[in-house]
Amino acid sequence: MTAAYPHARLRRTRAAAWSRALHRETMLTPADLIWPLFVTEGSGVEEPIASLPGVSRWSFDGIAERAREAVTLGIPCLALFPNTQPGRRSEDGREALNPENLMCQAIRAIRDAVGDGVGILTDVALDPYTSHGQDGLIDEAGYVLNDRTVEVLVGQSLNQAAAGADIIAPSDMMDGRIGAIRAALEDEGYANIQIMAYAAKYASAFYGPFRDAVGSRGLLKGDKKTYQMDPGNSEEALREVALDLAEGADSVMVKPGLPYLDIVRRVKERFEVPVFAYQVSGEYAMIEAAAAAGAGDRDALVLETLLAFKRAGCSGVLTYHAAHAARLLT
């Protein structure tokens, strides 16, 4: 029970900057950010991504430099995504199992540059490696085969673990893959490698620029609605999270981010576990477009949206604005 007006004036605590800071309920720091990076071949290569203004693909030396930058800015973790060249893509995505693929070489480049100074999160899914752009193996009709795909994902996870990954992050949405990956990691002596499950990943319209970045947009036949979630569902998200936690996930992710803050809140309140969200490429591009059009101040838009994730219950956020936000916060 609170007092009534005029004894209670909620504007009192908003009257001065020091008081607003003192009463602020949610804080955002660089330690809340995970920085997604795109890896490409070569040396000294930076390839700007037209649909993601300000974001580039980097060769290994550039990835190493971004790792040093992350350490300086206080960003605790990098998330890696490869732009596999067309000649290395195949129907079965076998490049995912190559210990010299882009992902594994980028992991080692980061380790050489900063040691354990930053965490490395690696994406587990086959869409960067398949010639058809789907996240798994397909049958003659183009349907993604669950159990056969899981077998490959286990091998992909072990490949990344051997290269030095800290967090395995399966984004494929196959049933049962968390349990299979956790069992394999335990059996191979990788007990301390974390799994961050893309537990509630929706079949969203916000992924377009990401598919440009990893080179799969022009390859994708059909859609991913048979394995990614329907945007209208929230109870199903809780079932997905419950299954992934039961199978051994250390943390869970909701993707996309801002349009699904209600899911973040429900997951946090129901399970009381670390919940992350991915502020995906389409969300990033919308902020950049709004700022370019003069519809809002870029810095303010970036910080307000990231704060919203924290307020909703996120332990951290994957965002392409990570470096920019960290500079604003330090």
Short mmCIF file of N, CA and C in Angstrom, two decimals, residues 29-162:
data_model
loop_
_atom_site.label_atom_id
_atom_site.label_comp_id
_atom_site.label_asym_id
_atom_site.label_seq_id
_atom_site.Cartn_x
_atom_site.Cartn_y
_atom_site.Cartn_z
N THR A 29 25.55 -2.69 -18.74
CA THR A 29 27.00 -2.51 -18.77
C THR A 29 27.56 -3.30 -19.95
N PRO A 30 28.83 -3.05 -20.33
CA PRO A 30 29.44 -3.85 -21.40
C PRO A 30 29.45 -5.35 -21.10
N ALA A 31 29.46 -5.71 -19.81
CA ALA A 31 29.48 -7.13 -19.43
C ALA A 31 28.18 -7.84 -19.78
N ASP A 32 27.15 -7.10 -20.18
CA ASP A 32 25.88 -7.70 -20.57
C ASP A 32 25.82 -8.05 -22.06
N LEU A 33 26.89 -7.80 -22.80
CA LEU A 33 26.85 -7.86 -24.26
C LEU A 33 27.66 -9.02 -24.82
N ILE A 34 27.13 -9.64 -25.84
CA ILE A 34 27.84 -10.62 -26.65
C ILE A 34 27.88 -10.07 -28.07
N TRP A 35 29.08 -10.09 -28.66
CA TRP A 35 29.31 -9.43 -29.95
C TRP A 35 29.38 -10.47 -31.07
N PRO A 36 28.36 -10.54 -31.95
CA PRO A 36 28.42 -11.48 -33.08
C PRO A 36 29.36 -10.97 -34.17
N LEU A 37 30.19 -11.86 -34.69
CA LEU A 37 31.17 -11.53 -35.73
C LEU A 37 31.07 -12.55 -36.87
N PHE A 38 31.25 -12.05 -38.08
CA PHE A 38 31.20 -12.91 -39.28
C PHE A 38 32.61 -13.13 -39.81
N VAL A 39 32.90 -14.39 -40.11
CA VAL A 39 34.24 -14.81 -40.51
C VAL A 39 34.27 -15.12 -42.00
N THR A 40 35.33 -14.66 -42.68
CA THR A 40 35.52 -14.99 -44.08
C THR A 40 36.97 -15.39 -44.33
N GLU A 41 37.25 -15.85 -45.53
CA GLU A 41 38.59 -16.31 -45.88
C GLU A 41 39.53 -15.14 -46.15
N GLY A 42 40.84 -15.46 -46.22
CA GLY A 42 41.83 -14.49 -46.64
C GLY A 42 42.61 -13.88 -45.51
N SER A 43 43.33 -12.83 -45.84
CA SER A 43 44.13 -12.07 -44.88
C SER A 43 43.95 -10.59 -45.18
N GLY A 44 43.77 -9.81 -44.12
CA GLY A 44 43.56 -8.37 -44.31
C GLY A 44 42.24 -8.04 -44.98
N VAL A 45 41.25 -8.94 -44.85
CA VAL A 45 39.97 -8.77 -45.55
C VAL A 45 38.92 -8.19 -44.61
N GLU A 46 38.28 -7.15 -45.08
CA GLU A 46 37.06 -6.64 -44.46
C GLU A 46 36.02 -6.47 -45.56
N GLU A 47 34.90 -7.15 -45.45
CA GLU A 47 33.84 -7.10 -46.45
C GLU A 47 32.59 -6.49 -45.81
N PRO A 48 32.33 -5.21 -46.05
CA PRO A 48 31.11 -4.61 -45.49
C PRO A 48 29.87 -5.33 -46.03
N ILE A 49 28.86 -5.47 -45.18
CA ILE A 49 27.62 -6.13 -45.53
C ILE A 49 26.57 -5.06 -45.79
N ALA A 50 26.13 -4.95 -47.03
CA ALA A 50 25.28 -3.83 -47.44
C ALA A 50 24.00 -3.75 -46.63
N SER A 51 23.38 -4.88 -46.33
CA SER A 51 22.11 -4.86 -45.60
C SER A 51 22.30 -4.71 -44.10
N LEU A 52 23.57 -4.70 -43.64
CA LEU A 52 23.89 -4.48 -42.23
C LEU A 52 24.91 -3.34 -42.15
N PRO A 53 24.49 -2.10 -42.35
CA PRO A 53 25.45 -1.00 -42.37
C PRO A 53 26.26 -0.91 -41.09
N GLY A 54 27.59 -0.85 -41.24
CA GLY A 54 28.47 -0.81 -40.09
C GLY A 54 28.98 -2.16 -39.65
N VAL A 55 28.49 -3.25 -40.27
CA VAL A 55 28.91 -4.61 -39.94
C VAL A 55 29.65 -5.19 -41.14
N SER A 56 30.74 -5.92 -40.86
CA SER A 56 31.56 -6.50 -41.91
C SER A 56 31.85 -7.96 -41.64
N ARG A 57 32.24 -8.67 -42.69
CA ARG A 57 32.89 -9.97 -42.52
C ARG A 57 34.39 -9.70 -42.39
N TRP A 58 35.05 -10.50 -41.53
CA TRP A 58 36.47 -10.29 -41.27
C TRP A 58 37.25 -11.58 -41.51
N SER A 59 38.44 -11.44 -42.06
CA SER A 59 39.36 -12.57 -42.10
C SER A 59 39.93 -12.78 -40.70
N PHE A 60 40.73 -13.82 -40.52
CA PHE A 60 41.16 -14.23 -39.18
C PHE A 60 41.92 -13.12 -38.45
N ASP A 61 42.73 -12.37 -39.16
CA ASP A 61 43.47 -11.30 -38.50
C ASP A 61 42.53 -10.20 -38.01
N GLY A 62 41.48 -9.94 -38.79
CA GLY A 62 40.48 -8.97 -38.36
C GLY A 62 39.68 -9.46 -37.17
N ILE A 63 39.37 -10.75 -37.15
CA ILE A 63 38.67 -11.34 -36.01
C ILE A 63 39.52 -11.22 -34.76
N ALA A 64 40.83 -11.48 -34.90
CA ALA A 64 41.73 -11.35 -33.76
C ALA A 64 41.75 -9.91 -33.25
N GLU A 65 41.74 -8.94 -34.15
CA GLU A 65 41.74 -7.55 -33.73
C GLU A 65 40.44 -7.19 -33.03
N ARG A 66 39.32 -7.73 -33.52
CA ARG A 66 38.04 -7.49 -32.83
C ARG A 66 38.07 -8.09 -31.43
N ALA A 67 38.74 -9.22 -31.26
CA ALA A 67 38.85 -9.83 -29.94
C ALA A 67 39.63 -8.91 -29.00
N ARG A 68 40.72 -8.34 -29.48
CA ARG A 68 41.48 -7.39 -28.65
C ARG A 68 40.62 -6.19 -28.28
N GLU A 69 39.83 -5.73 -29.26
CA GLU A 69 38.93 -4.60 -29.02
C GLU A 69 37.90 -4.95 -27.96
N ALA A 70 37.36 -6.17 -28.03
CA ALA A 70 36.37 -6.60 -27.05
C ALA A 70 36.94 -6.59 -25.64
N VAL A 71 38.17 -7.08 -25.50
CA VAL A 71 38.82 -7.08 -24.18
C VAL A 71 38.95 -5.66 -23.66
N THR A 72 39.39 -4.76 -24.51
CA THR A 72 39.56 -3.36 -24.12
C THR A 72 38.23 -2.74 -23.69
N LEU A 73 37.16 -3.09 -24.40
CA LEU A 73 35.84 -2.49 -24.13
C LEU A 73 35.10 -3.17 -22.98
N GLY A 74 35.60 -4.31 -22.52
CA GLY A 74 34.92 -5.01 -21.44
C GLY A 74 33.79 -5.91 -21.90
N ILE A 75 33.76 -6.24 -23.20
CA ILE A 75 32.77 -7.18 -23.73
C ILE A 75 33.26 -8.59 -23.44
N PRO A 76 32.48 -9.41 -22.72
CA PRO A 76 33.02 -10.68 -22.24
C PRO A 76 33.01 -11.83 -23.23
N CYS A 77 32.24 -11.71 -24.33
CA CYS A 77 32.07 -12.88 -25.19
C CYS A 77 31.85 -12.48 -26.64
N LEU A 78 32.41 -13.27 -27.55
CA LEU A 78 32.20 -13.11 -28.99
C LEU A 78 31.42 -14.30 -29.51
N ALA A 79 30.54 -14.06 -30.47
CA ALA A 79 29.79 -15.13 -31.14
C ALA A 79 30.23 -15.18 -32.60
N LEU A 80 30.61 -16.35 -33.07
CA LEU A 80 31.19 -16.49 -34.41
C LEU A 80 30.22 -17.15 -35.39
N PHE A 81 30.21 -16.61 -36.62
CA PHE A 81 29.40 -17.15 -37.70
C PHE A 81 30.21 -17.12 -38.99
N PRO A 82 30.36 -18.25 -39.67
CA PRO A 82 31.21 -18.29 -40.86
C PRO A 82 30.45 -18.00 -42.15
N ASN A 83 31.12 -17.35 -43.09
CA ASN A 83 30.61 -17.18 -44.45
C ASN A 83 31.36 -18.18 -45.33
N THR A 84 30.89 -19.41 -45.33
CA THR A 84 31.55 -20.49 -46.05
C THR A 84 31.43 -20.27 -47.55
N GLN A 85 32.53 -20.40 -48.26
CA GLN A 85 32.53 -20.17 -49.69
C GLN A 85 31.73 -21.25 -50.42
N PRO A 86 31.11 -20.91 -51.57
CA PRO A 86 30.23 -21.85 -52.26
C PRO A 86 30.90 -23.20 -52.57
N GLY A 87 32.18 -23.19 -52.90
CA GLY A 87 32.86 -24.43 -53.24
C GLY A 87 33.01 -25.39 -52.06
N ARG A 88 32.84 -24.88 -50.84
CA ARG A 88 32.95 -25.72 -49.65
C ARG A 88 31.59 -26.12 -49.08
N ARG A 89 30.54 -25.69 -49.71
CA ARG A 89 29.19 -26.07 -49.30
C ARG A 89 28.78 -27.36 -50.01
N SER A 90 27.96 -28.14 -49.35
CA SER A 90 27.52 -29.41 -49.93
C SER A 90 26.13 -29.75 -49.42
N GLU A 91 25.51 -30.74 -50.02
CA GLU A 91 24.19 -31.19 -49.58
C GLU A 91 24.21 -31.64 -48.12
N ASP A 92 25.31 -32.28 -47.71
CA ASP A 92 25.38 -32.82 -46.36
C ASP A 92 26.11 -31.92 -45.37
N GLY A 93 26.56 -30.74 -45.81
CA GLY A 93 27.20 -29.80 -44.90
C GLY A 93 28.46 -30.32 -44.24
N ARG A 94 29.20 -31.17 -44.95
CA ARG A 94 30.35 -31.85 -44.33
C ARG A 94 31.45 -30.88 -43.88
N GLU A 95 31.47 -29.67 -44.42
CA GLU A 95 32.49 -28.70 -44.02
C GLU A 95 32.37 -28.35 -42.53
N ALA A 96 31.20 -28.55 -41.97
CA ALA A 96 31.02 -28.29 -40.53
C ALA A 96 31.91 -29.17 -39.68
N LEU A 97 32.35 -30.31 -40.23
CA LEU A 97 33.16 -31.27 -39.49
C LEU A 97 34.65 -31.11 -39.77
N ASN A 98 35.01 -30.18 -40.61
CA ASN A 98 36.41 -29.96 -40.98
C ASN A 98 37.12 -29.18 -39.87
N PRO A 99 38.17 -29.75 -39.26
CA PRO A 99 38.87 -29.02 -38.19
C PRO A 99 39.60 -27.78 -38.67
N GLU A 100 39.68 -27.60 -40.00
CA GLU A 100 40.30 -26.40 -40.55
C GLU A 100 39.27 -25.47 -41.19
N ASN A 101 38.00 -25.63 -40.83
CA ASN A 101 37.00 -24.73 -41.40
C ASN A 101 37.13 -23.33 -40.81
N LEU A 102 36.36 -22.40 -41.35
CA LEU A 102 36.49 -21.00 -40.93
C LEU A 102 36.24 -20.83 -39.44
N MET A 103 35.25 -21.52 -38.92
CA MET A 103 34.92 -21.39 -37.51
C MET A 103 36.10 -21.81 -36.63
N CYS A 104 36.65 -22.98 -36.91
CA CYS A 104 37.73 -23.50 -36.07
C CYS A 104 38.99 -22.63 -36.16
N GLN A 105 39.31 -22.16 -37.35
CA GLN A 105 40.48 -21.28 -37.50
C GLN A 105 40.26 -19.95 -36.79
N ALA A 106 39.03 -19.44 -36.82
CA ALA A 106 38.75 -18.18 -36.12
C ALA A 106 38.86 -18.36 -34.61
N ILE A 107 38.40 -19.50 -34.10
CA ILE A 107 38.55 -19.78 -32.66
C ILE A 107 40.02 -19.72 -32.27
N ARG A 108 40.86 -20.40 -33.05
CA ARG A 108 42.29 -20.43 -32.73
C ARG A 108 42.93 -19.06 -32.87
N ALA A 109 42.47 -18.26 -33.83
CA ALA A 109 43.00 -16.90 -33.99
C ALA A 109 42.69 -16.05 -32.77
N ILE A 110 41.50 -16.21 -32.22
CA ILE A 110 41.13 -15.46 -31.01
C ILE A 110 41.97 -15.93 -29.83
N ARG A 111 42.13 -17.21 -29.69
CA ARG A 111 42.94 -17.74 -28.58
C ARG A 111 44.38 -17.23 -28.67
N ASP A 112 44.94 -17.21 -29.88
CA ASP A 112 46.31 -16.72 -30.05
C ASP A 112 46.40 -15.24 -29.71
N ALA A 113 45.33 -14.49 -29.97
CA ALA A 113 45.36 -13.04 -29.77
C ALA A 113 45.16 -12.65 -28.31
N VAL A 114 44.21 -13.28 -27.63
CA VAL A 114 43.84 -12.81 -26.28
C VAL A 114 43.77 -13.94 -25.26
N GLY A 115 44.15 -15.15 -25.63
CA GLY A 115 44.07 -16.26 -24.68
C GLY A 115 42.65 -16.48 -24.19
N ASP A 116 42.48 -16.55 -22.88
CA ASP A 116 41.16 -16.72 -22.29
C ASP A 116 40.54 -15.39 -21.88
N GLY A 117 41.04 -14.31 -22.49
CA GLY A 117 40.56 -12.98 -22.12
C GLY A 117 39.14 -12.69 -22.57
N VAL A 118 38.61 -13.51 -23.47
CA VAL A 118 37.24 -13.33 -23.93
C VAL A 118 36.66 -14.71 -24.19
N GLY A 119 35.36 -14.87 -23.93
CA GLY A 119 34.69 -16.12 -24.21
C GLY A 119 34.36 -16.24 -25.68
N ILE A 120 34.29 -17.48 -26.15
CA ILE A 120 33.98 -17.73 -27.57
C ILE A 120 32.74 -18.61 -27.64
N LEU A 121 31.69 -18.06 -28.22
CA LEU A 121 30.44 -18.77 -28.46
C LEU A 121 30.38 -19.16 -29.92
N THR A 122 30.07 -20.43 -30.19
CA THR A 122 30.07 -20.90 -31.57
C THR A 122 28.70 -21.43 -31.96
N ASP A 123 28.26 -21.02 -33.12
CA ASP A 123 26.97 -21.43 -33.65
C ASP A 123 27.03 -22.87 -34.14
N VAL A 124 26.05 -23.67 -33.75
CA VAL A 124 25.93 -25.04 -34.23
C VAL A 124 24.65 -25.16 -35.04
N ALA A 125 24.80 -25.30 -36.32
CA ALA A 125 23.71 -25.50 -37.28
C ALA A 125 24.40 -25.70 -38.63
N LEU A 126 23.69 -26.25 -39.59
CA LEU A 126 24.33 -26.58 -40.86
C LEU A 126 24.08 -25.57 -41.97
N ASP A 127 23.25 -24.55 -41.73
CA ASP A 127 22.94 -23.62 -42.83
C ASP A 127 24.15 -22.87 -43.38
N PRO A 128 25.22 -22.59 -42.60
CA PRO A 128 26.38 -21.96 -43.24
C PRO A 128 27.19 -22.92 -44.12
N TYR A 129 26.83 -24.21 -44.10
CA TYR A 129 27.64 -25.22 -44.78
C TYR A 129 26.90 -25.99 -45.86
N THR A 130 25.56 -25.89 -45.88
CA THR A 130 24.79 -26.65 -46.86
C THR A 130 24.60 -25.86 -48.15
N SER A 131 24.51 -26.58 -49.24
CA SER A 131 24.29 -25.94 -50.54
C SER A 131 22.84 -25.53 -50.73
N HIS A 132 21.94 -26.01 -49.85
CA HIS A 132 20.52 -25.67 -49.96
C HIS A 132 20.08 -24.66 -48.90
N GLY A 133 20.96 -24.29 -47.98
CA GLY A 133 20.66 -23.23 -47.03
C GLY A 133 19.81 -23.63 -45.85
N GLN A 134 19.43 -24.90 -45.75
CA GLN A 134 18.68 -25.34 -44.59
C GLN A 134 19.62 -25.68 -43.45
N ASP A 135 19.08 -25.71 -42.23
CA ASP A 135 19.89 -25.94 -41.03
C ASP A 135 20.25 -27.40 -40.81
N GLY A 136 19.73 -28.29 -41.64
CA GLY A 136 19.99 -29.70 -41.47
C GLY A 136 19.99 -30.45 -42.79
N LEU A 137 20.12 -31.77 -42.68
CA LEU A 137 20.07 -32.63 -43.85
C LEU A 137 18.63 -32.75 -44.35
N ILE A 138 18.44 -32.86 -45.64
CA ILE A 138 17.09 -32.89 -46.20
C ILE A 138 16.85 -34.17 -46.98
N ASP A 139 15.56 -34.54 -47.11
CA ASP A 139 15.20 -35.67 -47.94
C ASP A 139 14.86 -35.18 -49.35
N GLU A 140 14.34 -36.09 -50.19
CA GLU A 140 14.08 -35.75 -51.59
C GLU A 140 13.03 -34.64 -51.73
N ALA A 141 12.15 -34.52 -50.74
CA ALA A 141 11.12 -33.50 -50.79
C ALA A 141 11.57 -32.18 -50.17
N GLY A 142 12.79 -32.12 -49.65
CA GLY A 142 13.29 -30.91 -49.02
C GLY A 142 12.98 -30.79 -47.55
N TYR A 143 12.41 -31.85 -46.95
CA TYR A 143 12.10 -31.83 -45.53
C TYR A 143 13.37 -32.09 -44.71
N VAL A 144 13.57 -31.30 -43.67
CA VAL A 144 14.78 -31.44 -42.84
C VAL A 144 14.62 -32.65 -41.92
N LEU A 145 15.59 -33.55 -42.00
CA LEU A 145 15.57 -34.81 -41.26
C LEU A 145 16.15 -34.60 -39.87
N ASN A 146 15.37 -34.82 -38.86
CA ASN A 146 15.76 -34.49 -37.49
C ASN A 146 16.93 -35.34 -36.98
N ASP A 147 16.74 -36.65 -36.89
CA ASP A 147 17.70 -37.49 -36.18
C ASP A 147 19.03 -37.59 -36.93
N ARG A 148 18.99 -37.65 -38.24
CA ARG A 148 20.24 -37.68 -39.01
C ARG A 148 20.98 -36.36 -38.87
N THR A 149 20.24 -35.26 -38.81
CA THR A 149 20.88 -33.95 -38.60
C THR A 149 21.55 -33.89 -37.24
N VAL A 150 20.88 -34.40 -36.21
CA VAL A 150 21.45 -34.36 -34.86
C VAL A 150 22.79 -35.08 -34.82
N GLU A 151 22.92 -36.17 -35.53
CA GLU A 151 24.20 -36.88 -35.57
C GLU A 151 25.32 -35.98 -36.08
N VAL A 152 25.03 -35.20 -37.12
CA VAL A 152 26.04 -34.29 -37.66
C VAL A 152 26.31 -33.14 -36.69
N LEU A 153 25.27 -32.64 -36.05
CA LEU A 153 25.44 -31.54 -35.10
C LEU A 153 26.33 -31.94 -33.93
N VAL A 154 26.23 -33.18 -33.50
CA VAL A 154 27.11 -33.68 -32.44
C VAL A 154 28.56 -33.62 -32.90
N GLY A 155 28.83 -34.08 -34.11
CA GLY A 155 30.19 -34.00 -34.64
C GLY A 155 30.67 -32.57 -34.80
N GLN A 156 29.79 -31.69 -35.24
CA GLN A 156 30.13 -30.27 -35.37
C GLN A 156 30.48 -29.68 -34.01
N SER A 157 29.72 -30.01 -33.00
CA SER A 157 29.97 -29.48 -31.65
C SER A 157 31.31 -29.95 -31.12
N LEU A 158 31.62 -31.22 -31.30
CA LEU A 158 32.91 -31.75 -30.84
C LEU A 158 34.06 -31.11 -31.60
N ASN A 159 33.85 -30.84 -32.87
CA ASN A 159 34.87 -30.18 -33.68
C ASN A 159 35.17 -28.79 -33.12
N GLN A 160 34.14 -28.05 -32.78
CA GLN A 160 34.32 -26.71 -32.23
C GLN A 160 34.92 -26.76 -30.83
N ALA A 161 34.51 -27.75 -30.05
CA ALA A 161 35.07 -27.89 -28.70
C ALA A 161 36.57 -28.17 -28.77
N ALA A 162 36.96 -29.03 -29.69
CA ALA A 162 38.38 -29.35 -29.83
C ALA A 162 39.19 -28.13 -30.25
#
